[in-house]
Amino acid sequence: MPLSKADKRFLPSPVGAKWYNLDTSMSDDVADKKNVKFASRLCMRFSLDGGYHVFDEATAYSSDLRATMKQLWPGTIGVLELGILSAKGLLPMKSRDGRGTTDAYCVAKYANKWVRTRTVDSFDPKFNEQYTWEVYDPCMVITLVVFDNCHLHPNGGTDTRIGKVRIRLSTLETDRIYTHSYPLIALQPTGVKKMGEIQLAVRFTCSSFFNLLQTYTQPLLPKMHYIHPLSPYQIDSLRHQSTRLLSIRLSRAEPLLRQEVVEYLLDVGSQMWSLRRGKANVSRLMGFSQGILAVWVRFDQIRQWKNPKLTILVFILYVFVIFYPQIIIPSVLLIPIFGTGIMNFRNRPRNPPHMDIKLSQADTAQPNDFEEEFDTFPSSKHGQILTARYDRLRSIGGRLVMLIGDLATQLERIQSLLSWRDQRATSMFLMFCLVAAVVIFMIPPKHLLLFSGVFVMRRLRFRIDIPALPQNFFRRLPARADSLL
């Protein structure tokens, strides 16, 4: 069945079913097919689903999330202008006539438009080329990579990576020209290295500020992804196929883009195992939790009466909130959230972010970590190297399994409060709930909250250093870990 005859499906509703003749002839000769008698017919739906977006990039920094069919594309909200001005301080990538040289060129991608600059033989190349894109969503990312053209050399192989730059449009102010130099960082099997800098001029022009704000309230993906979602396996398979087709098509374009360039720009292999990337993600989680931890440390200092005046002031505010509960939500929205946001405005970022070596854990990674990260899949290593990697992976996996097990144990202890696995503990908990219900019913909520605040903020001489009673009770509750082999 020719795909040109397939129905186009834009909406979640299915297309109409049709009858198709079954052909028993395996020959491509038209005369042979005419002599074949009728075999049978098959009723089925045959359509091209244009309501999905086929991912070709990593979802964390995608440049386009529109549907395949142009009829479902949203309206443009602005224009992105990119000026690739120059690069400086590039390292020699190869040797020619006994001297080091670099033939640098840049490739940029936003949405489905790819651009490439000319090749310049210099350590400080001047490109001075400008490109424009139509913007449909301000939260997308434009990616630019710099390569060394090795095919100008008689014995050249694949083009060598020099560096990559990502810019998220939402970090740009509208109608402002950003002229900034971005470091070009390259990960190599021997370690991380700064390959030079590239100077870019970027401007995001908004046609309608109201439409720009309205975009933030719209779904990221097309409607079909929410009504009939694709499985993770289907998304990965489609991404692999789209990358392969893009590599074939762009290798025939003018100017051509080779497979290694396309795969590097699309971050092919970013889902593979990397100890360095895992440490970086853990560091990101710890960075987020530091704010919560700082709040708890500050509150604990108040509880410990480190500053008696501040403790008394906080307690007075707490009492005031108890007797006027209608100001709780406005106070939270106004003081901690709105106030913090206004105070952080002075320290807002002035320039778009760039590749961070420290955040990527590239400065502390070991040589064997880079060697493992750049290894092929399946691995090209043998013997003791694979044994050492497997043992290290088992050690990391063991700690992760223990962490997940501890979390499951705590959750099962909560569940065991009412499961009667420990009859005495469940009886004690039910009696506590009964007494607490009677006390809460008899005592006004204001007085109960006031007593709770006094108990939490009590002076140090009225406290004990051993764990509290609820904590001791909770730690003795049973969990299903006893039944594990």
Coordinates of C-alpha atoms in Angstrom, one line a residue:
M1 CA 0.0 0.0 0.0
P2 CA 1.6 3.3 -1.0
L3 CA 2.0 5.7 1.9
S4 CA 0.8 8.5 -0.4
K5 CA -2.7 7.0 -0.3
A6 CA -2.9 6.8 3.4
D7 CA -5.4 9.0 5.3
K8 CA -3.9 11.8 7.4
R9 CA -5.1 11.7 11.0
F10 CA -4.8 15.0 12.9
L11 CA -7.2 14.5 15.7
P12 CA -7.6 11.6 18.2
S13 CA -10.7 10.3 16.5
P14 CA -9.8 7.2 14.3
V15 CA -10.1 7.3 10.5
G16 CA -12.7 5.2 8.7
A17 CA -12.0 1.5 8.0
K18 CA -11.6 0.3 4.4
W19 CA -11.5 -3.0 2.6
Y20 CA -8.2 -4.0 1.1
N21 CA -7.6 -6.9 -1.3
L22 CA -5.1 -9.5 -0.3
D23 CA -2.6 -10.3 -3.1
T24 CA -1.2 -13.8 -3.2
S25 CA 1.2 -13.0 -6.0
M26 CA 4.8 -12.4 -4.8
S27 CA 5.9 -11.1 -8.2
D28 CA 6.2 -7.4 -9.1
D29 CA 5.1 -8.1 -12.7
V30 CA 1.8 -6.4 -13.5
A31 CA 0.8 -9.1 -16.0
D32 CA 1.2 -11.8 -13.3
K33 CA -0.9 -9.9 -10.9
K34 CA -3.8 -9.6 -13.4
N35 CA -3.9 -13.4 -13.7
V36 CA -4.3 -13.8 -10.0
K37 CA -7.8 -14.6 -8.9
F38 CA -9.4 -12.9 -6.0
A39 CA -8.1 -14.3 -2.7
S40 CA -9.8 -12.4 0.1
R41 CA -10.1 -8.9 1.6
L42 CA -9.1 -7.4 4.9
C43 CA -10.8 -4.6 6.7
M44 CA -8.5 -2.2 8.6
R45 CA -7.7 1.4 9.4
F46 CA -4.6 2.7 7.6
S47 CA -3.5 6.2 8.4
L48 CA -0.5 8.5 9.1
D49 CA -0.7 10.0 12.5
G50 CA 0.5 13.6 12.2
G51 CA -0.7 14.6 15.7
Y52 CA 2.5 13.3 17.5
H53 CA 5.8 14.9 17.8
V54 CA 8.7 12.6 17.0
F55 CA 11.6 13.3 19.3
D56 CA 15.0 13.6 17.7
E57 CA 16.7 15.4 20.7
A58 CA 16.9 14.8 24.4
T59 CA 13.7 16.0 26.1
A60 CA 15.6 18.1 28.6
Y61 CA 16.9 20.5 26.0
S62 CA 14.6 20.0 23.0
S63 CA 14.3 22.8 20.4
D64 CA 10.9 21.8 19.1
L65 CA 7.8 20.0 20.4
R66 CA 5.4 20.7 17.6
A67 CA 3.3 18.0 15.9
T68 CA 4.4 16.5 12.7
M69 CA 1.6 18.0 10.6
K70 CA 2.0 21.7 9.8
Q71 CA -1.8 22.1 10.2
L72 CA -1.4 21.6 13.9
W73 CA 1.5 24.0 14.4
P74 CA 0.7 27.0 16.7
G75 CA 1.3 30.5 15.6
T76 CA 4.6 32.2 15.8
I77 CA 5.3 34.4 18.8
G78 CA 8.6 36.0 17.7
V79 CA 11.8 35.7 15.8
L80 CA 15.2 34.4 17.0
E81 CA 18.3 36.0 15.5
L82 CA 21.7 34.3 15.9
G83 CA 24.9 35.9 14.8
I84 CA 28.0 33.6 14.8
L85 CA 30.7 36.3 15.0
S86 CA 34.0 34.6 15.7
A87 CA 36.0 32.2 17.8
K88 CA 39.3 32.6 19.5
G89 CA 41.9 30.6 21.2
L90 CA 41.1 27.4 19.4
L91 CA 43.6 24.5 20.0
P92 CA 45.3 22.8 17.1
M93 CA 43.3 19.8 16.1
K94 CA 45.6 18.2 13.5
S95 CA 49.0 18.6 11.9
R96 CA 49.5 19.8 8.3
D97 CA 53.0 20.4 6.8
G98 CA 54.6 20.0 10.1
R99 CA 52.4 22.6 11.9
G100 CA 49.3 22.5 14.0
T101 CA 46.1 23.7 12.3
T102 CA 42.3 23.9 12.8
D103 CA 39.6 24.1 10.2
A104 CA 36.7 25.2 12.3
Y105 CA 33.0 25.4 11.3
C106 CA 29.8 25.8 13.3
V107 CA 26.5 24.1 13.1
A108 CA 23.3 25.4 14.8
K109 CA 19.9 23.8 15.1
Y110 CA 16.6 25.2 16.3
A111 CA 13.3 23.3 15.5
N112 CA 13.7 21.6 12.1
K113 CA 16.1 24.2 10.6
W114 CA 19.8 23.3 10.5
V115 CA 22.5 25.9 9.5
R116 CA 26.2 25.6 8.9
T117 CA 28.9 28.2 8.5
R118 CA 31.8 28.1 6.1
T119 CA 35.1 26.5 7.2
V120 CA 37.8 28.8 8.3
D121 CA 41.4 27.7 8.6
S122 CA 42.5 29.7 11.7
F123 CA 42.9 29.5 15.5
D124 CA 40.8 32.7 15.7
P125 CA 38.3 32.3 12.8
K126 CA 36.0 35.1 11.8
F127 CA 32.6 33.8 10.7
N128 CA 30.3 36.9 10.8
E129 CA 27.2 35.0 9.6
Q130 CA 23.7 35.6 10.7
Y131 CA 20.6 33.3 10.8
T132 CA 17.0 33.7 11.8
W133 CA 14.4 31.3 13.1
E134 CA 10.6 31.6 13.8
V135 CA 9.8 30.9 17.4
Y136 CA 6.8 29.0 18.5
D137 CA 7.6 28.4 22.1
P138 CA 10.0 30.5 24.3
C139 CA 11.0 27.6 26.5
M140 CA 12.9 25.7 23.8
V141 CA 16.7 25.5 23.4
I142 CA 19.0 26.4 20.5
T143 CA 22.1 24.3 20.2
L144 CA 25.3 25.2 18.5
V145 CA 28.3 22.9 18.0
V146 CA 31.8 23.6 16.7
F147 CA 33.8 21.0 14.7
D148 CA 37.1 20.7 13.0
N149 CA 36.8 19.8 9.4
C150 CA 39.1 16.8 8.9
H151 CA 38.0 16.0 5.4
L152 CA 40.1 18.8 4.0
H153 CA 43.1 16.7 5.0
P154 CA 44.2 14.0 2.5
N155 CA 44.0 11.3 5.2
G156 CA 41.2 12.9 7.1
G157 CA 38.7 10.8 9.1
T158 CA 35.7 11.9 11.0
D159 CA 35.3 15.5 12.0
T160 CA 36.6 16.3 15.5
R161 CA 34.4 17.9 18.3
I162 CA 35.6 21.2 19.6
G163 CA 32.6 22.2 21.8
K164 CA 28.9 22.8 22.3
V165 CA 26.7 25.7 23.4
R166 CA 23.1 25.6 24.4
I167 CA 20.9 28.7 25.0
R168 CA 17.4 28.5 26.3
L169 CA 15.2 31.2 24.9
S170 CA 13.3 31.7 28.1
T171 CA 16.5 33.0 29.8
L172 CA 16.7 35.9 27.2
E173 CA 15.0 39.2 27.6
T174 CA 13.0 40.3 24.6
D175 CA 14.4 42.8 22.2
R176 CA 17.8 42.7 23.8
I177 CA 21.0 41.9 21.9
Y178 CA 23.3 39.5 23.9
T179 CA 26.9 39.6 22.7
H180 CA 28.7 37.1 24.8
S181 CA 31.7 34.8 24.6
Y182 CA 30.9 31.2 25.5
P183 CA 33.6 28.6 26.5
L184 CA 33.9 25.6 24.2
I185 CA 34.3 22.6 26.5
A186 CA 35.1 19.1 25.1
L187 CA 35.0 15.8 26.9
Q188 CA 37.7 13.5 25.8
P189 CA 38.8 10.0 26.9
T190 CA 41.8 11.7 28.6
G191 CA 39.7 14.2 30.5
V192 CA 37.9 17.6 30.1
K193 CA 39.6 20.4 28.1
K194 CA 38.8 23.9 27.2
M195 CA 39.1 24.2 23.4
G196 CA 38.6 27.9 23.1
E197 CA 35.8 30.4 23.1
I198 CA 33.1 31.4 20.6
Q199 CA 31.4 34.8 20.4
L200 CA 27.7 34.9 19.6
A201 CA 25.2 37.6 19.2
V202 CA 21.6 36.5 20.1
R203 CA 18.4 38.4 20.1
F204 CA 14.9 37.2 20.7
T205 CA 12.2 39.5 19.3
C206 CA 8.6 39.1 20.5
S207 CA 5.8 40.1 18.2
S208 CA 3.1 40.0 20.9
F209 CA 3.9 40.0 24.7
F210 CA 0.4 38.8 25.5
N211 CA 0.8 35.7 23.2
L212 CA 4.2 35.1 24.7
L213 CA 2.7 35.0 28.2
Q214 CA -0.2 32.8 27.0
T215 CA 2.3 30.3 25.7
Y216 CA 3.3 29.5 29.2
T217 CA -0.2 28.2 30.0
Q218 CA -0.4 25.9 26.9
P219 CA 0.6 22.1 27.0
L220 CA 4.1 21.4 25.8
L221 CA 3.3 18.4 23.7
P222 CA 0.5 18.0 21.1
K223 CA -2.9 16.7 22.2
M224 CA -2.3 13.2 21.0
H225 CA 0.5 12.6 23.5
Y226 CA -1.9 13.1 26.3
I227 CA -5.0 11.3 24.9
H228 CA -3.1 8.3 23.4
P229 CA 0.4 8.5 24.9
L230 CA 3.3 6.6 23.4
S231 CA 5.3 4.2 25.5
P232 CA 8.9 4.9 26.4
Y233 CA 10.0 2.1 24.1
Q234 CA 8.1 3.7 21.2
I235 CA 9.6 7.1 21.9
D236 CA 13.2 5.7 22.0
S237 CA 12.6 3.7 18.8
L238 CA 11.2 6.7 17.0
R239 CA 14.1 8.9 18.2
H240 CA 16.6 6.3 16.9
Q241 CA 14.8 6.1 13.5
S242 CA 14.5 9.9 13.2
T243 CA 18.2 10.3 14.0
R244 CA 19.2 7.8 11.4
L245 CA 17.0 9.4 8.7
L246 CA 18.3 12.9 9.6
S247 CA 21.9 11.7 9.2
I248 CA 21.1 10.3 5.8
R249 CA 19.3 13.3 4.6
L250 CA 21.7 15.9 5.9
S251 CA 24.7 13.9 4.5
R252 CA 23.3 14.7 1.0
A253 CA 22.5 18.3 1.7
E254 CA 24.6 21.3 0.6
P255 CA 26.6 22.1 2.7
L256 CA 26.6 18.5 4.0
L257 CA 26.5 17.5 7.6
R258 CA 28.1 14.2 8.5
Q259 CA 26.8 11.6 10.8
E260 CA 29.1 12.4 13.7
V261 CA 28.0 16.1 13.6
V262 CA 24.3 15.2 13.7
E263 CA 24.7 12.7 16.5
Y264 CA 26.7 15.1 18.6
L265 CA 24.2 17.9 18.2
L266 CA 21.3 15.6 18.9
D267 CA 23.1 14.1 22.0
V268 CA 22.9 10.6 20.8
G269 CA 24.0 8.3 23.6
S270 CA 23.0 10.7 26.4
Q271 CA 20.8 7.9 27.9
M272 CA 23.7 5.6 28.3
W273 CA 25.3 4.8 31.7
S274 CA 27.8 7.5 32.9
L275 CA 29.1 7.6 36.4
R276 CA 30.1 11.3 35.9
R277 CA 26.6 12.2 34.8
G278 CA 25.1 10.3 37.7
K279 CA 27.2 12.3 40.2
A280 CA 26.2 15.5 38.4
N281 CA 22.5 14.7 38.8
V282 CA 23.0 13.8 42.5
S283 CA 24.8 17.1 43.0
R284 CA 21.8 18.9 41.4
L285 CA 19.5 17.2 43.8
M286 CA 21.7 18.1 46.7
G287 CA 21.8 21.7 45.5
F288 CA 18.0 21.8 45.6
S289 CA 17.8 20.3 49.0
Q290 CA 20.3 22.8 50.4
G291 CA 17.6 25.5 50.5
I292 CA 15.2 23.3 52.5
L293 CA 18.1 22.2 54.7
A294 CA 19.1 25.8 55.3
V295 CA 15.5 26.7 56.4
W296 CA 15.4 23.7 58.8
V297 CA 18.8 24.7 60.3
R298 CA 17.6 28.2 60.8
F299 CA 14.4 27.0 62.4
D300 CA 16.4 24.6 64.7
Q301 CA 18.6 27.5 65.8
I302 CA 15.4 29.4 66.7
R303 CA 14.2 26.4 68.7
Q304 CA 17.5 26.1 70.4
W305 CA 17.3 29.7 71.6
K306 CA 20.6 30.7 70.0
N307 CA 19.1 34.2 69.7
P308 CA 16.5 34.7 72.4
K309 CA 15.1 37.9 71.0
L310 CA 14.5 36.3 67.6
T311 CA 12.9 33.2 69.2
I312 CA 10.5 35.4 71.2
L313 CA 9.7 37.4 68.1
V314 CA 8.9 34.3 66.1
F315 CA 6.8 32.9 68.9
I316 CA 4.8 36.2 69.1
L317 CA 4.2 36.0 65.3
Y318 CA 3.1 32.4 65.7
V319 CA 0.6 33.4 68.4
F320 CA -0.7 36.2 66.2
V321 CA -1.2 33.8 63.3
I322 CA -3.1 31.4 65.5
F323 CA -5.7 34.0 66.6
Y324 CA -6.0 35.4 63.1
P325 CA -5.8 32.4 60.8
Q326 CA -7.1 34.2 57.8
I327 CA -3.8 35.9 57.3
I328 CA -1.8 32.6 57.1
I329 CA -1.9 32.1 53.3
P330 CA -1.5 35.8 52.4
S331 CA 1.5 36.1 54.8
V332 CA 3.1 33.0 53.2
L333 CA 2.6 34.3 49.7
L334 CA 3.7 37.8 50.6
I335 CA 6.7 37.4 52.9
P336 CA 8.6 34.2 52.1
I337 CA 7.7 33.9 48.4
F338 CA 7.1 37.4 47.1
G339 CA 9.7 38.9 49.3
T340 CA 12.4 36.4 48.4
G341 CA 11.6 36.8 44.7
I342 CA 12.0 40.6 44.9
M343 CA 15.3 40.3 46.9
N344 CA 16.7 37.8 44.3
F345 CA 15.9 40.2 41.4
R346 CA 19.0 42.2 42.1
N347 CA 21.1 39.1 41.8
R348 CA 19.4 37.8 38.6
P349 CA 21.6 36.4 35.9
R350 CA 22.8 39.0 33.4
N351 CA 23.9 36.6 30.6
P352 CA 22.6 33.3 29.4
P353 CA 24.2 30.2 31.1
H354 CA 27.0 28.3 29.6
M355 CA 28.5 24.8 30.0
D356 CA 29.6 24.4 33.6
I357 CA 32.5 22.1 34.2
K358 CA 32.0 22.0 38.0
L359 CA 28.3 21.3 37.7
S360 CA 29.0 18.5 35.2
Q361 CA 31.5 16.9 37.6
A362 CA 34.0 17.0 34.7
D363 CA 36.8 18.5 36.8
T364 CA 36.7 15.7 39.4
A365 CA 36.1 12.7 37.1
Q366 CA 38.7 10.0 37.0
P367 CA 40.4 8.9 33.7
N368 CA 38.7 5.5 33.8
D369 CA 35.3 7.3 34.1
F370 CA 35.9 9.1 30.8
E371 CA 37.2 5.9 29.3
E372 CA 34.0 4.1 30.3
E373 CA 31.8 7.0 29.1
F374 CA 33.4 7.0 25.6
D375 CA 33.3 3.3 25.2
T376 CA 31.0 1.8 22.5
F377 CA 27.9 -0.2 23.1
P378 CA 28.3 -3.1 23.2
S379 CA 31.7 -2.6 24.9
S380 CA 34.9 -2.9 23.0
K381 CA 36.9 -3.7 26.1
H382 CA 37.7 -7.2 27.4
G383 CA 39.0 -9.0 30.4
Q384 CA 40.0 -7.2 33.6
I385 CA 38.8 -3.8 32.4
L386 CA 35.2 -5.1 32.1
T387 CA 35.5 -7.0 35.4
A388 CA 36.6 -3.8 37.2
R389 CA 33.7 -1.8 35.7
Y390 CA 31.2 -4.5 36.5
D391 CA 32.4 -4.7 40.1
R392 CA 32.2 -0.9 40.5
L393 CA 28.7 -0.9 39.0
R394 CA 27.6 -3.7 41.4
S395 CA 28.9 -1.6 44.3
I396 CA 27.0 1.5 43.1
G397 CA 23.9 -0.6 42.4
G398 CA 24.1 -2.2 45.9
R399 CA 24.1 1.2 47.6
L400 CA 21.2 2.3 45.4
V401 CA 19.3 -0.9 46.3
M402 CA 19.9 -0.3 50.0
L403 CA 18.6 3.3 49.7
I404 CA 15.4 2.1 47.9
G405 CA 15.0 -0.6 50.5
D406 CA 15.3 1.9 53.4
L407 CA 12.7 4.1 51.8
A408 CA 10.3 1.2 51.2
T409 CA 10.8 0.1 54.9
Q410 CA 9.7 3.6 56.1
L411 CA 6.6 3.5 53.9
E412 CA 5.7 0.0 55.0
R413 CA 6.0 1.0 58.6
I414 CA 3.3 3.7 58.0
Q415 CA 1.2 1.1 56.3
S416 CA 1.6 -1.4 59.2
L417 CA 0.0 1.1 61.6
L418 CA -3.4 -0.3 60.6
S419 CA -2.5 -3.7 59.2
W420 CA -2.4 -5.5 62.6
R421 CA 0.9 -7.1 61.7
D422 CA 2.0 -6.0 65.2
Q423 CA -1.2 -6.2 67.2
R424 CA 0.1 -4.4 70.2
A425 CA 1.5 -1.5 68.1
T426 CA -1.8 -1.2 66.1
S427 CA -3.8 -1.3 69.4
M428 CA -1.7 1.5 70.9
F429 CA -2.0 3.6 67.7
L430 CA -5.8 3.1 67.6
M431 CA -6.1 4.1 71.2
F432 CA -4.0 7.2 70.6
C433 CA -6.2 8.1 67.7
L434 CA -9.3 7.7 69.8
V435 CA -7.9 9.8 72.7
A436 CA -6.6 12.4 70.2
A437 CA -10.0 12.7 68.5
V438 CA -11.7 13.3 71.9
V439 CA -9.1 15.9 73.0
I440 CA -9.2 17.7 69.7
F441 CA -13.0 17.8 69.9
M442 CA -13.1 19.1 73.4
I443 CA -10.2 21.7 73.2
P444 CA -10.6 24.6 70.8
P445 CA -8.2 24.4 67.8
K446 CA -6.5 27.8 68.8
H447 CA -5.6 26.5 72.2
L448 CA -4.4 23.2 70.8
L449 CA -2.1 25.0 68.3
L450 CA -0.9 27.4 71.0
F451 CA 0.0 24.5 73.3
S452 CA 1.8 22.8 70.4
G453 CA 3.8 25.9 69.7
V454 CA 4.8 26.3 73.3
F455 CA 5.9 22.7 73.4
V456 CA 8.0 23.0 70.3
M457 CA 9.6 26.3 71.4
R458 CA 10.2 25.4 75.0
R459 CA 13.5 26.2 76.7
L460 CA 16.4 23.8 76.6
R461 CA 16.2 22.9 80.2
F462 CA 12.8 21.4 79.7
R463 CA 14.0 19.1 76.9
I464 CA 15.7 15.7 76.8
D465 CA 18.5 14.5 74.5
I466 CA 17.1 11.1 73.7
P467 CA 14.8 10.5 70.7
A468 CA 11.1 11.5 71.2
L469 CA 8.4 9.0 71.9
P470 CA 6.8 9.0 68.4
Q471 CA 10.2 8.4 66.8
N472 CA 10.9 5.4 69.1
F473 CA 7.4 3.9 68.4
F474 CA 7.8 4.3 64.7
R475 CA 11.2 2.7 64.5
R476 CA 9.8 -0.5 66.2
L477 CA 7.0 -1.0 63.6
P478 CA 7.4 -4.1 61.4
A479 CA 8.1 -4.0 57.7
R480 CA 8.0 -6.5 54.9
A481 CA 11.8 -6.6 54.7
D482 CA 11.7 -9.6 57.1
S483 CA 10.2 -11.7 54.3
L484 CA 12.9 -10.9 51.8
L485 CA 15.3 -13.7 50.8

